[in-house]
Coordinates of C-alpha atoms and ligand atoms in Angstrom, one line a residue:
M1 CA 10.4 11.0 -9.5
D2 CA 11.5 11.7 -6.0
K3 CA 14.8 10.6 -4.7
I4 CA 16.2 10.3 -1.1
Q5 CA 19.7 11.7 -0.4
I6 CA 21.6 10.5 2.7
T7 CA 25.0 11.5 4.0
G8 CA 26.2 8.6 6.2
G9 CA 28.1 8.5 9.5
R10 CA 25.6 10.0 12.0
K11 CA 24.5 8.0 15.0
L12 CA 20.7 8.0 15.4
E13 CA 19.6 9.6 18.7
G14 CA 16.2 10.5 20.1
E15 CA 12.7 9.1 19.9
V16 CA 10.5 7.9 17.1
S17 CA 6.7 7.2 17.1
I18 CA 5.5 4.2 15.1
S19 CA 2.6 4.6 12.7
G20 CA -0.4 2.3 12.2
A21 CA 0.4 -0.9 10.4
K22 CA -0.2 -0.9 6.6
N23 CA -0.8 -4.7 6.6
A24 CA -3.4 -4.4 9.4
A25 CA -5.2 -1.4 7.8
L26 CA -5.6 -3.0 4.4
P27 CA -7.7 -6.1 5.4
L28 CA -9.5 -4.0 8.0
I29 CA -10.6 -1.4 5.5
A30 CA -11.6 -4.2 3.1
S31 CA -13.7 -5.8 5.8
S32 CA -16.1 -2.8 5.7
I33 CA -17.5 -4.4 2.5
L34 CA -19.1 -6.9 4.8
I35 CA -21.2 -4.3 6.5
E36 CA -24.2 -2.1 5.8
G37 CA -23.2 0.9 7.8
T38 CA -20.2 3.1 8.7
C39 CA -17.0 1.7 10.3
R40 CA -14.6 4.1 11.9
F41 CA -10.9 3.5 11.9
N42 CA -8.3 5.2 14.0
N43 CA -4.5 5.3 13.6
V44 CA -4.7 4.8 9.8
P45 CA -1.2 5.4 8.3
D46 CA -0.9 8.0 5.5
L47 CA 0.4 5.7 2.8
M48 CA 0.1 5.2 -1.0
D49 CA -1.3 1.7 -0.4
I50 CA -4.1 3.1 1.8
K51 CA -5.0 5.6 -0.9
S52 CA -5.1 2.7 -3.4
I53 CA -7.5 0.6 -1.4
K54 CA -9.7 3.6 -0.8
L55 CA -9.9 4.3 -4.5
L56 CA -10.7 0.7 -5.2
L57 CA -13.5 0.6 -2.6
E58 CA -14.9 3.9 -3.8
D59 CA -15.1 2.5 -7.3
L60 CA -17.3 -0.3 -5.9
G61 CA -19.6 2.3 -4.2
V62 CA -18.2 2.4 -0.8
T63 CA -17.9 5.9 0.7
C64 CA -14.7 6.9 2.4
H65 CA -14.2 10.0 4.5
S66 CA -10.8 10.6 6.1
E67 CA -9.4 13.3 8.3
G68 CA -5.7 12.7 9.1
R69 CA -5.4 9.3 10.7
Y70 CA -9.1 8.9 11.1
L71 CA -11.1 7.1 8.4
E72 CA -14.9 6.5 8.1
V73 CA -15.9 3.8 5.5
D74 CA -19.6 3.2 4.6
G75 CA -20.4 0.0 2.7
S76 CA -24.2 0.7 2.6
H77 CA -24.3 1.6 -1.1
I78 CA -22.0 -0.8 -2.9
H79 CA -23.3 -1.1 -6.5
K80 CA -20.5 -2.9 -8.2
I81 CA -18.8 -6.3 -7.5
E82 CA -16.0 -5.9 -10.0
A83 CA -12.5 -4.7 -9.0
E84 CA -10.9 -3.1 -12.1
Y85 CA -7.5 -4.2 -13.4
D86 CA -6.2 -0.6 -13.3
L87 CA -6.9 -0.4 -9.6
V88 CA -5.8 -3.9 -8.7
R89 CA -2.5 -3.8 -10.6
K90 CA -1.4 -0.9 -8.3
M91 CA -1.6 -3.1 -5.2
R92 CA -1.7 -6.8 -4.9
A93 CA -3.5 -6.6 -1.5
S94 CA -6.6 -5.6 -3.6
I95 CA -7.2 -9.4 -3.6
L96 CA -8.6 -8.8 -0.1
V97 CA -11.9 -7.5 -1.5
L98 CA -12.6 -10.9 -3.0
G99 CA -13.7 -12.8 0.2
P100 CA -15.9 -10.0 1.6
L101 CA -17.6 -9.4 -1.8
V102 CA -18.5 -13.1 -2.3
A103 CA -19.6 -13.4 1.4
R104 CA -22.0 -10.4 1.3
F105 CA -23.1 -10.4 -2.4
G106 CA -22.6 -13.9 -3.6
H107 CA -20.6 -12.6 -6.6
A108 CA -17.2 -11.0 -7.2
K109 CA -15.0 -10.2 -10.1
V110 CA -11.4 -9.3 -9.2
S111 CA -8.5 -8.9 -11.6
L112 CA -5.8 -11.5 -11.0
P113 CA -3.1 -9.6 -9.1
G114 CA 0.1 -9.9 -11.3
G115 CA 3.3 -11.0 -9.6
C116 CA 5.6 -8.5 -8.2
A117 CA 9.3 -7.9 -7.9
I118 CA 9.7 -10.3 -5.0
G119 CA 7.9 -13.3 -6.5
A120 CA 5.0 -14.8 -8.5
R121 CA 2.8 -14.6 -5.4
P122 CA 0.0 -16.8 -6.6
V123 CA -3.5 -16.7 -5.0
N124 CA -4.4 -20.4 -5.4
M125 CA -5.0 -20.9 -1.7
H126 CA -7.4 -18.0 -1.6
L127 CA -9.4 -19.6 -4.5
T128 CA -9.2 -23.2 -3.2
G129 CA -10.5 -21.9 0.1
L130 CA -13.5 -20.2 -1.5
E131 CA -14.3 -23.3 -3.5
A132 CA -14.3 -25.3 -0.3
L133 CA -17.0 -22.9 0.9
G134 CA -19.0 -23.7 -2.2
A135 CA -18.0 -20.8 -4.5
K136 CA -17.8 -21.4 -8.2
I137 CA -14.5 -20.0 -9.4
S138 CA -13.5 -19.2 -13.0
I139 CA -10.5 -17.4 -14.3
E140 CA -10.9 -15.7 -17.7
H141 CA -9.2 -12.8 -19.4
G142 CA -7.1 -12.1 -16.3
F143 CA -10.1 -11.9 -14.0
I144 CA -11.1 -14.1 -11.1
E145 CA -14.9 -14.6 -11.0
A146 CA -16.4 -16.1 -7.9
K147 CA -20.1 -17.0 -7.4
A148 CA -22.1 -18.6 -4.6
D149 CA -25.8 -18.3 -3.6
R150 CA -24.5 -18.4 0.0
L151 CA -21.2 -19.7 1.2
I152 CA -21.4 -22.8 3.3
G153 CA -18.9 -23.3 6.2
N154 CA -16.2 -26.0 5.8
E155 CA -12.7 -27.1 6.8
I156 CA -10.0 -25.3 4.9
Y157 CA -6.3 -26.5 4.9
F158 CA -3.6 -24.1 3.8
D159 CA -0.6 -25.8 2.2
T160 CA 1.6 -23.1 3.8
P161 CA 0.5 -20.2 6.0
T162 CA -0.7 -17.3 3.9
V163 CA -1.4 -14.0 5.5
T164 CA -3.9 -12.4 3.1
G165 CA -5.2 -15.9 2.3
T166 CA -6.1 -16.4 5.9
E167 CA -7.6 -12.9 6.1
N168 CA -9.6 -13.3 2.9
L169 CA -11.1 -16.6 4.1
L170 CA -11.7 -15.2 7.6
M171 CA -13.8 -12.5 6.0
A172 CA -15.6 -15.1 3.8
T173 CA -16.4 -17.6 6.6
V174 CA -17.8 -15.0 9.1
L175 CA -21.0 -14.7 6.9
A176 CA -21.0 -18.3 5.6
K177 CA -23.7 -20.7 6.8
G178 CA -22.5 -22.9 9.6
K179 CA -19.1 -23.7 11.0
S180 CA -15.7 -23.4 9.4
V181 CA -12.1 -24.2 10.5
L182 CA -9.0 -22.7 9.0
R183 CA -6.0 -25.0 9.5
N184 CA -2.4 -24.1 9.1
A185 CA -3.7 -20.5 9.3
A186 CA -1.3 -17.5 9.4
R187 CA -0.6 -16.3 13.0
E188 CA 0.5 -12.7 12.2
P189 CA -0.6 -9.9 14.6
E190 CA -2.4 -8.3 11.6
V191 CA -4.6 -11.5 11.3
V192 CA -5.4 -11.2 15.0
C193 CA -6.2 -7.5 14.6
L194 CA -8.6 -8.3 11.8
A195 CA -10.2 -11.2 13.8
N196 CA -10.7 -8.9 16.8
A197 CA -12.4 -6.3 14.6
L198 CA -14.7 -8.9 13.1
I199 CA -15.6 -10.2 16.5
K200 CA -16.4 -6.6 17.5
M201 CA -18.7 -6.5 14.4
G202 CA -20.5 -9.6 15.7
A203 CA -18.6 -12.4 14.1
K204 CA -18.0 -15.6 16.0
I205 CA -14.3 -16.5 15.8
E206 CA -12.0 -18.5 18.1
G207 CA -8.3 -19.2 17.8
A208 CA -7.0 -16.2 15.8
G209 CA -3.3 -16.1 16.3
T210 CA -3.0 -19.8 16.4
A211 CA -2.7 -22.2 13.4
M212 CA -6.3 -23.3 13.8
I213 CA -9.1 -20.8 13.6
K214 CA -12.7 -21.8 14.2
I215 CA -15.5 -19.6 12.8
E216 CA -19.3 -19.9 13.2
G217 CA -21.1 -18.0 10.5
V218 CA -23.6 -15.3 11.4
D219 CA -26.3 -13.6 9.1
K220 CA -25.2 -10.0 9.5
L221 CA -22.4 -7.9 11.0
H222 CA -22.7 -4.4 12.5
P223 CA -20.4 -1.4 12.2
C224 CA -17.9 -0.6 14.9
D225 CA -14.9 1.6 15.8
I226 CA -11.5 0.0 15.1
N227 CA -8.0 1.0 16.2
I228 CA -5.2 -0.1 13.9
I229 CA -2.2 -1.7 15.6
P230 CA 1.3 -0.2 15.3
D231 CA 3.4 -1.3 12.4
R232 CA 5.8 -4.1 13.6
I233 CA 7.9 -3.8 10.4
E234 CA 8.4 -0.1 10.8
T235 CA 9.3 -0.8 14.4
G236 CA 11.9 -3.4 13.3
T237 CA 13.3 -1.1 10.6
F238 CA 14.1 1.7 13.1
M239 CA 15.5 -0.8 15.6
V240 CA 17.9 -2.2 12.9
A241 CA 18.8 1.3 11.9
A242 CA 19.7 2.2 15.5
A243 CA 21.9 -0.9 15.8
A244 CA 23.6 -0.2 12.4
T245 CA 24.5 3.4 13.2
G246 CA 25.6 2.6 16.8
G247 CA 22.9 5.0 18.0
N248 CA 20.6 5.1 20.9
I249 CA 16.9 5.6 20.2
L250 CA 13.5 5.0 21.9
V251 CA 11.0 3.4 19.5
K252 CA 7.6 4.5 20.9
D253 CA 4.0 3.5 20.4
C254 CA 4.9 0.0 19.4
I255 CA 4.0 -3.6 20.5
P256 CA 7.3 -5.2 21.5
E257 CA 5.9 -8.7 21.6
N258 CA 5.0 -8.4 17.9
I259 CA 8.6 -8.0 16.8
G260 CA 10.2 -10.7 19.0
G261 CA 11.9 -12.4 16.1
V262 CA 13.9 -9.2 15.4
I263 CA 14.6 -8.5 19.1
N264 CA 16.0 -12.0 19.4
K265 CA 18.4 -11.6 16.4
L266 CA 19.4 -8.0 17.3
K267 CA 20.4 -9.2 20.8
A268 CA 22.5 -12.0 19.2
A269 CA 24.1 -9.3 17.0
G270 CA 25.1 -7.4 20.2
A271 CA 22.6 -4.6 20.3
E272 CA 21.5 -3.6 23.8
M273 CA 17.7 -3.3 24.2
D274 CA 15.4 -2.2 27.1
I275 CA 11.8 -3.5 26.5
F276 CA 8.9 -1.5 27.9
E277 CA 5.2 -2.0 27.6
D278 CA 4.7 0.1 24.4
S279 CA 8.3 1.1 23.6
I280 CA 11.8 -0.3 23.0
R281 CA 15.1 1.4 23.7
V282 CA 17.8 0.2 21.3
K283 CA 21.5 1.0 21.8
G284 CA 23.9 0.0 19.0
K285 CA 27.4 -1.1 19.8
E286 CA 30.7 -0.3 18.1
S287 CA 31.0 -3.8 16.7
I288 CA 28.2 -5.9 15.4
K289 CA 28.2 -9.7 15.4
S290 CA 27.3 -11.7 12.3
V291 CA 24.0 -13.7 12.9
D292 CA 22.4 -16.3 10.6
I293 CA 18.7 -15.7 9.9
K294 CA 16.0 -17.7 8.2
T295 CA 12.7 -16.0 7.4
L296 CA 9.6 -17.8 8.6
P297 CA 5.9 -17.2 9.1
Y298 CA 5.1 -15.5 12.3
P299 CA 6.3 -15.8 15.0
G300 CA 9.6 -16.5 13.2
F301 CA 11.9 -13.9 11.8
P302 CA 9.7 -11.8 9.4
T303 CA 10.5 -11.8 5.7
D304 CA 9.6 -8.1 5.6
M305 CA 12.7 -7.5 7.8
Q306 CA 15.2 -9.6 5.8
A307 CA 16.4 -6.8 3.6
Q308 CA 16.9 -4.4 6.5
F309 CA 18.8 -7.0 8.4
M310 CA 21.1 -7.8 5.4
A311 CA 22.2 -4.1 5.4
L312 CA 23.2 -4.5 9.1
M313 CA 25.0 -7.8 8.5
S314 CA 26.9 -6.2 5.6
I315 CA 29.1 -4.3 8.2
A316 CA 29.2 -7.0 10.9
D317 CA 32.3 -8.8 12.2
G318 CA 32.3 -12.1 10.4
N319 CA 30.1 -14.1 8.0
C320 CA 26.4 -15.1 8.1
V321 CA 23.9 -16.9 6.0
I322 CA 20.5 -15.3 5.3
H323 CA 17.9 -17.9 4.1
E324 CA 14.8 -16.3 2.5
S325 CA 12.3 -19.1 2.8
I326 CA 9.1 -17.3 2.0
F327 CA 9.6 -15.5 -1.3
E328 CA 11.5 -16.8 -4.3
N329 CA 13.1 -13.5 -5.4
R330 CA 13.6 -11.3 -2.4
F331 CA 17.3 -10.5 -2.7
M332 CA 17.2 -7.6 -5.2
H333 CA 18.6 -5.2 -2.5
A334 CA 21.7 -7.4 -2.4
N335 CA 22.7 -6.2 -5.9
E336 CA 22.5 -2.5 -4.7
L337 CA 24.4 -3.3 -1.5
L338 CA 27.1 -4.9 -3.6
R339 CA 27.5 -1.6 -5.4
M340 CA 28.0 0.1 -2.0
G341 CA 30.9 -2.3 -1.3
A342 CA 29.1 -5.1 0.6
D343 CA 30.4 -8.6 0.2
I344 CA 27.3 -10.8 -0.6
S345 CA 27.0 -14.0 -2.6
I346 CA 23.6 -15.5 -3.5
S347 CA 23.3 -19.3 -4.0
Q348 CA 20.4 -21.5 -5.0
G349 CA 18.2 -18.3 -5.3
N350 CA 17.3 -18.0 -1.6
Y351 CA 20.6 -18.3 0.4
A352 CA 22.7 -15.2 0.8
M353 CA 26.2 -15.4 2.3
V354 CA 27.1 -12.1 3.8
K355 CA 30.7 -11.4 4.7
G356 CA 31.0 -8.3 6.9
V357 CA 33.1 -5.4 5.5
E358 CA 34.7 -2.5 7.4
K359 CA 32.6 0.2 5.7
L360 CA 30.1 0.7 2.9
Q361 CA 30.7 3.4 0.4
A362 CA 28.0 5.8 -0.7
A363 CA 26.7 5.2 -4.3
P364 CA 23.7 6.1 -6.5
V365 CA 21.3 3.1 -5.9
M366 CA 17.8 2.1 -6.9
A367 CA 14.9 0.8 -4.8
S368 CA 13.2 -2.3 -6.2
D369 CA 10.5 -3.0 -3.7
L370 CA 9.1 -1.6 -0.4
R371 CA 11.5 -3.3 2.0
A372 CA 14.5 -3.2 -0.3
S373 CA 14.1 0.6 -0.2
A374 CA 14.3 0.5 3.7
S375 CA 17.5 -1.6 3.4
L376 CA 19.1 1.0 1.2
V377 CA 18.2 3.8 3.6
I378 CA 19.9 1.9 6.4
A379 CA 22.9 1.3 4.1
G380 CA 23.0 5.0 3.3
L381 CA 23.0 5.9 7.0
I382 CA 26.2 3.9 7.6
A383 CA 28.0 4.5 4.3
Q384 CA 30.9 6.9 3.8
G385 CA 29.7 9.8 1.6
T386 CA 26.3 10.7 0.1
T387 CA 24.0 8.0 -1.2
V388 CA 21.1 8.9 -3.5
I389 CA 18.2 6.4 -3.7
S390 CA 15.9 6.5 -6.7
R391 CA 12.4 5.0 -7.2
V392 CA 11.5 5.9 -3.6
Y393 CA 7.8 5.6 -4.6
H394 CA 8.3 1.9 -3.5
M395 CA 9.0 3.3 0.0
D396 CA 6.1 5.7 0.0
R397 CA 3.8 2.7 -0.3
G398 CA 4.7 1.4 3.2
Y399 CA 6.6 4.0 5.2
E400 CA 4.9 7.2 6.5
F401 CA 7.2 10.2 6.2
I402 CA 10.3 8.0 6.6
E403 CA 12.8 10.7 5.8
K404 CA 11.2 13.1 8.3
K405 CA 11.3 10.4 11.0
F406 CA 15.0 9.6 10.3
A407 CA 15.9 13.4 10.1
A408 CA 14.3 13.9 13.5
L409 CA 16.7 11.2 14.8
G410 CA 19.7 13.2 13.6
A411 CA 20.2 11.6 10.2
D412 CA 21.4 13.7 7.3
I413 CA 18.6 12.7 5.0
A414 CA 16.3 14.6 2.6
R415 CA 13.9 14.0 -0.2
I416 CA 15.0 15.6 -3.5
K417 CA 12.4 16.2 -6.3
Ligands
EPZ1 C1 1.6 -10.6 3.2 O1 1.6 -10.9 1.8 C2 2.1 -9.2 3.4 N1 1.3 -8.2 2.7 C3 3.6 -9.1 2.8 O2 4.1 -7.8 3.1 C4 4.4 -10.2 3.6 O3 5.7 -10.2 3.0 C5 3.8 -11.6 3.4 O4 2.4 -11.5 3.9 C6 4.5 -12.6 4.2 O5 4.6 -12.2 5.6 C7 0.1 -7.9 3.3 O6 -0.2 -8.3 4.3 C8 -0.7 -6.9 2.5 P1 1.5 -14.8 1.9 P2 0.8 -12.2 1.3 O7 0.3 -15.2 1.2 O8 -0.3 -12.4 2.1 C9 2.8 -18.2 -1.2 C10 5.1 -5.9 2.6 O9 6.3 -5.7 2.5 N2 1.4 -18.3 -1.5 O10 1.7 -15.0 3.4 O11 0.7 -12.0 -0.2 C11 3.4 -16.9 -1.5 O12 3.9 -16.9 -2.9 C12 4.5 -7.0 2.0 O13 4.4 -5.2 3.4 C13 0.9 -19.2 -2.4 O14 1.7 -20.0 -3.0 O15 1.9 -13.3 1.5 C14 4.6 -16.8 -0.5 O16 5.7 -17.6 -1.0 C15 5.4 -7.7 1.0 N3 -0.4 -19.3 -2.8 C16 4.0 -17.5 0.7 O17 2.9 -18.3 0.3 C17 -1.3 -18.4 -2.2 O18 -2.5 -18.5 -2.5 C18 3.5 -16.5 1.8 O19 2.7 -15.6 1.1 C19 -0.9 -17.5 -1.3 C20 0.5 -17.4 -0.9

């Protein structure tokens, strides 16, 4: 298995271009199930998770043809409505095929996505929402089976905002008969990107990006060309890395307003930022101030940036509290940072008290999940000595060529087989 080796102490300098967003591409590619015809996607990131969802769709009979960051997906010849366990277990976001399959074919069998390192991650709200639309749901032998002659529009309340839950039910309601309303819906930019694509395909949707989304079902959607938005979490990751190393970088091809929660907290930590229309210049300072954060649904501070920010706070001047309010087990990176000399104590499972230390020391560490791996890269960039990160396959799921991008910014980083 590959490892990443980093010798710390270099300031990041230069420019980095942000790739397409994994969490926008996944629902968008799944939405092609709704359509008889070929959808064309631009700015698709080259990631393991994208390969996984293409394999899953091809198993259903969808044809995928990709050239670099361009992807064509044709849902005309789908002959199967069952998403196999072997394919689903590789990526939880496979649940995103459930809504479109039921909406278009009235039947779907999708393996229950197991939990993952960061939490149990149930899909109850996805299923309750489909039941509200008239689907009959059964769960047997680890499979979800959903059946409906035709989905009927209805009001759906989410107990808490769920990103893929909102996306699944958006894709289900656009072909349901009549009107639907999604309340307490997720407001993430990736949800808005999906809604805009569905509208381009002929769906009738209002209010995407707010907590109340109104949909009027249509009989059929038509193919279209879709541009995938830049990855706001990759954007935030490079911004935090620049602040941590005291560097000066220009993050290009991004959407600053989508990462406002991180800009706000980096400002409070003392980083200097110039915000442009599609880029952000970040200048780190010698000293970093400790800043409390609480992860929240968008537009709050994103949970997917919590691990990266903890690495920054581990060398800040002072103490801070990091409250992870979205997932129940998203502090595994803390154990690895402790091995690098950080001073972190976890209480009640989702509060981390981080006391800033002078320096981190390099150490062999292990990635546990996608964003934890990014946290360890940032820690390696600022630690004294050479850090080796194992299990970097976690990182390859969500970051395109991350070691090449950091090396181009002057980091002493390389992938070792
Ligand atoms: C999406 O996951 C993202 N994944 C995650 O990114 C991200 O961390 C998460 O949203 C929160 O922003 C994709 O978009 C593919 P949720 P999702 O449903 O949709 C609970 C990454 O690093 N919940 O918004 O699965 C759930 O347990 C990944 O790229 C239920 O209880 O997250 C969690 O506590 C990691 N029942 C909270 O809601 C449900 O039916 C929010 O989860 C659904 C969710």
